[in-house]
């Protein structure tokens, strides 16, 4: 308690004796030392997502991030095996005898002209002469012989003879697989926000193991296989999406890009391992089993407490899960002395935690705008990748080998992740996304406008450039979405953007079904939309080094900074006015 110099001295209630009168008094009144009762209590702050992540401890955080990255090695077997399973090798009608001579082939198979001007013809793959006489032509009667030089010797095409009149089942299988991924991204993404990351991960892993090890491996007919592939794609997409979101929520801002890049490189390693296993086993059933069986090891992630995601628990109104997390935190609190843990003591009651309000979500215009822009960009980047992969074959008629196309696509994905890691944290998400989308559009315009004047080398260079930039754009779109979506709808938002990317990927099997008829118009449409996507990216905010938003209100705060307004980052934290003025 402060006293003025003119007021009479107060009698101190302290038992200590008063000072002797002979001691001189100080001319400046001294303030008494503040007692513990006079110090104001610090404000009670609610725990934030960053504090909840720190409560795990650095060591456990790194272990959980590593556990979320490891399944990507085997998910690549389930999500990237379609090109190997549906590869159609050269074939011809099966003729009597072990190996007919070239003269017998010419006498039994009609000669077909090349599909393009200047191409030499070849023996028919689907027709044969009746009884060796060249008077009438019929469809293959005794099946087909396959000349397998690339990929699996036994895939669904060679096992069920999905060629000629039955070839339409191959694009249908590819369409159903992509639709399965789309369904899993939407349905299981919503479940991850409502049921929780761990429960959805357990459900998705269980379904992936069941459909991968049982149904797809023992499918007796193509129709059953297509239905089971749809279910397997949905379950595998749920595992990938849940792990992606949980991994990001386990990281502070400085670790988000590194963890995502490592997960992407793990997927690239899985795709390379997939090709090696395919060359070794030579059977599509063994290939799917090799990818689905190891996922059983990760079923333990669904056990409560093994793979916690504290950001979602903070918002979920699951008091039992939060209390269990708090008990584990308190049991190890004596081993860690950090001032940020004091904020966890002020944990609010479960009833005060925010919950999803659909009317508020409906009126969150900024969140909807960000989803639409990133979804549109994901749609373009996923759809135009197929144009670059098949451009040389569409224009020149000389398609490269399967191994070249596959390794080029995988290498472009790995290089894209490395370049994103080197540039995104320095230049920002929005700027790099704008750069790669511009490169994608320019590569398309050059290929379409100058294809008659470009050499084979130039076509290959610009195709690789377009493939590289489109894959980098697609990868950065997903990371960008996960960073600006609030925790309460993060999995749903990321799933929606991935689903729009699947819609873009549908153009690939549809073009295969039409034998690439109209490829030029297809490429022109995507190139025009790519230029429109460049303009829409300017409407996005910047999420570099910013904490993840938690609620819908936090997500609405992620807005594009004004273009004409200069940022004042050098303003002092406490601006004190000049007392003389």
PDB file of C-alpha atoms in Angstrom, residues 83-217:
ATOM      1  CA  UNK A  83      -0.657 -48.536 -64.437  1.00  0.00           C
ATOM      2  CA  UNK A  84       1.025 -51.904 -63.813  1.00  0.00           C
ATOM      3  CA  UNK A  85      -2.216 -53.807 -63.250  1.00  0.00           C
ATOM      4  CA  UNK A  86      -3.960 -52.449 -66.368  1.00  0.00           C
ATOM      5  CA  UNK A  87      -0.992 -52.359 -68.787  1.00  0.00           C
ATOM      6  CA  UNK A  88      -2.038 -53.898 -72.113  1.00  0.00           C
ATOM      7  CA  UNK A  89       0.862 -55.728 -73.821  1.00  0.00           C
ATOM      8  CA  UNK A  90       1.091 -56.483 -77.557  1.00  0.00           C
ATOM      9  CA  UNK A  91      -1.109 -59.450 -78.460  1.00  0.00           C
ATOM     10  CA  UNK A  92      -2.448 -61.501 -81.359  1.00  0.00           C
ATOM     11  CA  UNK A  93      -4.950 -64.265 -81.937  1.00  0.00           C
ATOM     12  CA  UNK A  94      -3.884 -67.658 -80.596  1.00  0.00           C
ATOM     13  CA  UNK A  95      -3.143 -70.051 -83.430  1.00  0.00           C
ATOM     14  CA  UNK A  96      -2.727 -73.845 -83.396  1.00  0.00           C
ATOM     15  CA  UNK A  97       0.756 -75.029 -82.640  1.00  0.00           C
ATOM     16  CA  UNK A  98       3.382 -73.939 -80.127  1.00  0.00           C
ATOM     17  CA  UNK A  99       5.008 -71.083 -82.042  1.00  0.00           C
ATOM     18  CA  UNK A 100       3.827 -70.435 -85.600  1.00  0.00           C
ATOM     19  CA  UNK A 101       6.334 -69.189 -88.140  1.00  0.00           C
ATOM     20  CA  UNK A 102       6.123 -65.676 -89.614  1.00  0.00           C
ATOM     21  CA  UNK A 103       4.738 -67.183 -92.826  1.00  0.00           C
ATOM     22  CA  UNK A 104       1.941 -68.854 -90.890  1.00  0.00           C
ATOM     23  CA  UNK A 105       1.155 -65.595 -89.091  1.00  0.00           C
ATOM     24  CA  UNK A 106       0.899 -63.700 -92.367  1.00  0.00           C
ATOM     25  CA  UNK A 107      -1.380 -66.388 -93.764  1.00  0.00           C
ATOM     26  CA  UNK A 108      -3.630 -66.513 -90.671  1.00  0.00           C
ATOM     27  CA  UNK A 109      -3.810 -62.844 -89.566  1.00  0.00           C
ATOM     28  CA  UNK A 110      -5.032 -59.956 -91.715  1.00  0.00           C
ATOM     29  CA  UNK A 111      -2.774 -56.962 -92.200  1.00  0.00           C
ATOM     30  CA  UNK A 112      -3.916 -53.647 -90.730  1.00  0.00           C
ATOM     31  CA  UNK A 113      -2.759 -50.216 -91.848  1.00  0.00           C
ATOM     32  CA  UNK A 114      -1.193 -47.732 -89.461  1.00  0.00           C
ATOM     33  CA  UNK A 115      -3.479 -45.374 -87.595  1.00  0.00           C
ATOM     34  CA  UNK A 116      -1.464 -42.306 -88.704  1.00  0.00           C
ATOM     35  CA  UNK A 117      -0.176 -41.241 -92.106  1.00  0.00           C
ATOM     36  CA  UNK A 118       3.283 -42.621 -92.766  1.00  0.00           C
ATOM     37  CA  UNK A 119       3.019 -45.462 -90.245  1.00  0.00           C
ATOM     38  CA  UNK A 120       3.711 -48.999 -91.363  1.00  0.00           C
ATOM     39  CA  UNK A 121       1.016 -51.560 -90.765  1.00  0.00           C
ATOM     40  CA  UNK A 122       1.118 -54.657 -88.575  1.00  0.00           C
ATOM     41  CA  UNK A 123      -0.751 -57.952 -88.212  1.00  0.00           C
ATOM     42  CA  UNK A 124      -4.175 -57.557 -86.653  1.00  0.00           C
ATOM     43  CA  UNK A 125      -4.423 -57.982 -82.895  1.00  0.00           C
ATOM     44  CA  UNK A 126      -8.119 -58.817 -82.824  1.00  0.00           C
ATOM     45  CA  UNK A 127      -8.963 -60.533 -86.140  1.00  0.00           C
ATOM     46  CA  UNK A 128      -8.011 -63.732 -87.916  1.00  0.00           C
ATOM     47  CA  UNK A 129      -8.879 -65.512 -91.152  1.00  0.00           C
ATOM     48  CA  UNK A 130     -11.423 -68.326 -91.141  1.00  0.00           C
ATOM     49  CA  UNK A 131      -9.654 -71.713 -91.279  1.00  0.00           C
ATOM     50  CA  UNK A 132      -6.518 -70.161 -92.758  1.00  0.00           C
ATOM     51  CA  UNK A 133      -8.336 -69.016 -95.897  1.00  0.00           C
ATOM     52  CA  UNK A 134      -8.256 -65.305 -96.648  1.00  0.00           C
ATOM     53  CA  UNK A 135     -11.871 -65.205 -97.784  1.00  0.00           C
ATOM     54  CA  UNK A 136     -13.449 -64.121 -94.482  1.00  0.00           C
ATOM     55  CA  UNK A 137     -12.283 -62.421 -91.279  1.00  0.00           C
ATOM     56  CA  UNK A 138     -13.637 -63.201 -87.791  1.00  0.00           C
ATOM     57  CA  UNK A 139     -12.768 -62.341 -84.205  1.00  0.00           C
ATOM     58  CA  UNK A 140     -10.191 -64.394 -82.346  1.00  0.00           C
ATOM     59  CA  UNK A 141     -11.711 -67.770 -81.548  1.00  0.00           C
ATOM     60  CA  UNK A 142      -9.146 -69.472 -79.281  1.00  0.00           C
ATOM     61  CA  UNK A 143      -8.043 -66.506 -77.196  1.00  0.00           C
ATOM     62  CA  UNK A 144      -4.891 -64.427 -77.436  1.00  0.00           C
ATOM     63  CA  UNK A 145      -1.151 -64.814 -77.090  1.00  0.00           C
ATOM     64  CA  UNK A 146       0.642 -61.979 -75.326  1.00  0.00           C
ATOM     65  CA  UNK A 147       4.144 -60.692 -75.910  1.00  0.00           C
ATOM     66  CA  UNK A 148       4.890 -59.276 -72.444  1.00  0.00           C
ATOM     67  CA  UNK A 149       8.101 -57.265 -72.449  1.00  0.00           C
ATOM     68  CA  UNK A 150       7.238 -54.642 -69.802  1.00  0.00           C
ATOM     69  CA  UNK A 151       5.514 -54.694 -66.450  1.00  0.00           C
ATOM     70  CA  UNK A 152       3.766 -57.713 -64.987  1.00  0.00           C
ATOM     71  CA  UNK A 153       3.562 -60.950 -66.929  1.00  0.00           C
ATOM     72  CA  UNK A 154       0.240 -61.701 -65.270  1.00  0.00           C
ATOM     73  CA  UNK A 155      -2.098 -58.748 -64.781  1.00  0.00           C
ATOM     74  CA  UNK A 156      -5.842 -58.382 -65.142  1.00  0.00           C
ATOM     75  CA  UNK A 157      -5.541 -57.821 -68.905  1.00  0.00           C
ATOM     76  CA  UNK A 158      -3.673 -61.041 -69.600  1.00  0.00           C
ATOM     77  CA  UNK A 159      -5.578 -63.127 -67.014  1.00  0.00           C
ATOM     78  CA  UNK A 160      -9.095 -62.201 -68.152  1.00  0.00           C
ATOM     79  CA  UNK A 161      -8.290 -61.294 -71.795  1.00  0.00           C
ATOM     80  CA  UNK A 162      -9.421 -57.680 -71.470  1.00  0.00           C
ATOM     81  CA  UNK A 163      -8.467 -56.791 -75.025  1.00  0.00           C
ATOM     82  CA  UNK A 164     -10.289 -56.034 -78.254  1.00  0.00           C
ATOM     83  CA  UNK A 165     -14.021 -56.284 -77.507  1.00  0.00           C
ATOM     84  CA  UNK A 166     -13.429 -56.462 -73.741  1.00  0.00           C
ATOM     85  CA  UNK A 167     -10.897 -53.641 -73.547  1.00  0.00           C
ATOM     86  CA  UNK A 168     -13.562 -51.174 -72.399  1.00  0.00           C
ATOM     87  CA  UNK A 169     -13.417 -52.832 -68.963  1.00  0.00           C
ATOM     88  CA  UNK A 170      -9.885 -51.455 -68.426  1.00  0.00           C
ATOM     89  CA  UNK A 171     -10.870 -47.743 -68.563  1.00  0.00           C
ATOM     90  CA  UNK A 172     -13.950 -48.596 -66.503  1.00  0.00           C
ATOM     91  CA  UNK A 173     -11.699 -50.098 -63.830  1.00  0.00           C
ATOM     92  CA  UNK A 174      -9.514 -46.981 -63.889  1.00  0.00           C
ATOM     93  CA  UNK A 175     -12.558 -44.709 -63.603  1.00  0.00           C
ATOM     94  CA  UNK A 176     -13.951 -46.741 -60.690  1.00  0.00           C
ATOM     95  CA  UNK A 177     -10.589 -46.644 -58.942  1.00  0.00           C
ATOM     96  CA  UNK A 178     -10.409 -42.835 -59.232  1.00  0.00           C
ATOM     97  CA  UNK A 179     -14.026 -42.539 -58.085  1.00  0.00           C
ATOM     98  CA  UNK A 180     -13.124 -44.716 -55.105  1.00  0.00           C
ATOM     99  CA  UNK A 181     -10.314 -42.331 -54.167  1.00  0.00           C
ATOM    100  CA  UNK A 182     -12.741 -39.427 -54.553  1.00  0.00           C
ATOM    101  CA  UNK A 183     -15.309 -41.128 -52.311  1.00  0.00           C
ATOM    102  CA  UNK A 184     -12.720 -41.923 -49.659  1.00  0.00           C
ATOM    103  CA  UNK A 185     -11.395 -38.366 -49.614  1.00  0.00           C
ATOM    104  CA  UNK A 186     -14.867 -36.902 -49.107  1.00  0.00           C
ATOM    105  CA  UNK A 187     -16.422 -39.500 -46.814  1.00  0.00           C
ATOM    106  CA  UNK A 188     -13.477 -40.430 -44.612  1.00  0.00           C
ATOM    107  CA  UNK A 189     -12.258 -36.829 -44.562  1.00  0.00           C
ATOM    108  CA  UNK A 190     -15.553 -35.777 -43.020  1.00  0.00           C
ATOM    109  CA  UNK A 191     -15.361 -38.735 -40.616  1.00  0.00           C
ATOM    110  CA  UNK A 192     -11.872 -37.662 -39.509  1.00  0.00           C
ATOM    111  CA  UNK A 193     -13.285 -34.287 -38.427  1.00  0.00           C
ATOM    112  CA  UNK A 194     -16.306 -35.745 -36.658  1.00  0.00           C
ATOM    113  CA  UNK A 195     -15.093 -39.066 -35.219  1.00  0.00           C
ATOM    114  CA  UNK A 196     -11.442 -38.178 -34.733  1.00  0.00           C
ATOM    115  CA  UNK A 197      -8.182 -38.867 -36.481  1.00  0.00           C
ATOM    116  CA  UNK A 198      -7.335 -42.088 -34.624  1.00  0.00           C
ATOM    117  CA  UNK A 199     -10.736 -43.741 -35.074  1.00  0.00           C
ATOM    118  CA  UNK A 200     -10.916 -42.884 -38.764  1.00  0.00           C
ATOM    119  CA  UNK A 201      -7.360 -44.109 -39.269  1.00  0.00           C
ATOM    120  CA  UNK A 202      -8.202 -47.421 -37.607  1.00  0.00           C
ATOM    121  CA  UNK A 203     -11.319 -47.870 -39.781  1.00  0.00           C
ATOM    122  CA  UNK A 204      -9.453 -47.001 -42.972  1.00  0.00           C
ATOM    123  CA  UNK A 205      -6.522 -49.289 -42.193  1.00  0.00           C
ATOM    124  CA  UNK A 206      -8.828 -52.201 -41.382  1.00  0.00           C
ATOM    125  CA  UNK A 207     -10.752 -51.791 -44.644  1.00  0.00           C
ATOM    126  CA  UNK A 208      -7.524 -51.473 -46.629  1.00  0.00           C
ATOM    127  CA  UNK A 209      -6.167 -54.719 -45.215  1.00  0.00           C
ATOM    128  CA  UNK A 210      -9.448 -56.575 -45.794  1.00  0.00           C
ATOM    129  CA  UNK A 211      -9.995 -55.437 -49.378  1.00  0.00           C
ATOM    130  CA  UNK A 212      -6.296 -55.619 -50.261  1.00  0.00           C
ATOM    131  CA  UNK A 213      -5.445 -59.028 -48.831  1.00  0.00           C
ATOM    132  CA  UNK A 214      -8.743 -60.870 -49.240  1.00  0.00           C
ATOM    133  CA  UNK A 215     -11.108 -59.604 -51.872  1.00  0.00           C
ATOM    134  CA  UNK A 216      -8.761 -58.184 -54.511  1.00  0.00           C
ATOM    135  CA  UNK A 217      -6.399 -61.153 -54.282  1.00  0.00           C
TER     136      UNK A 217
END
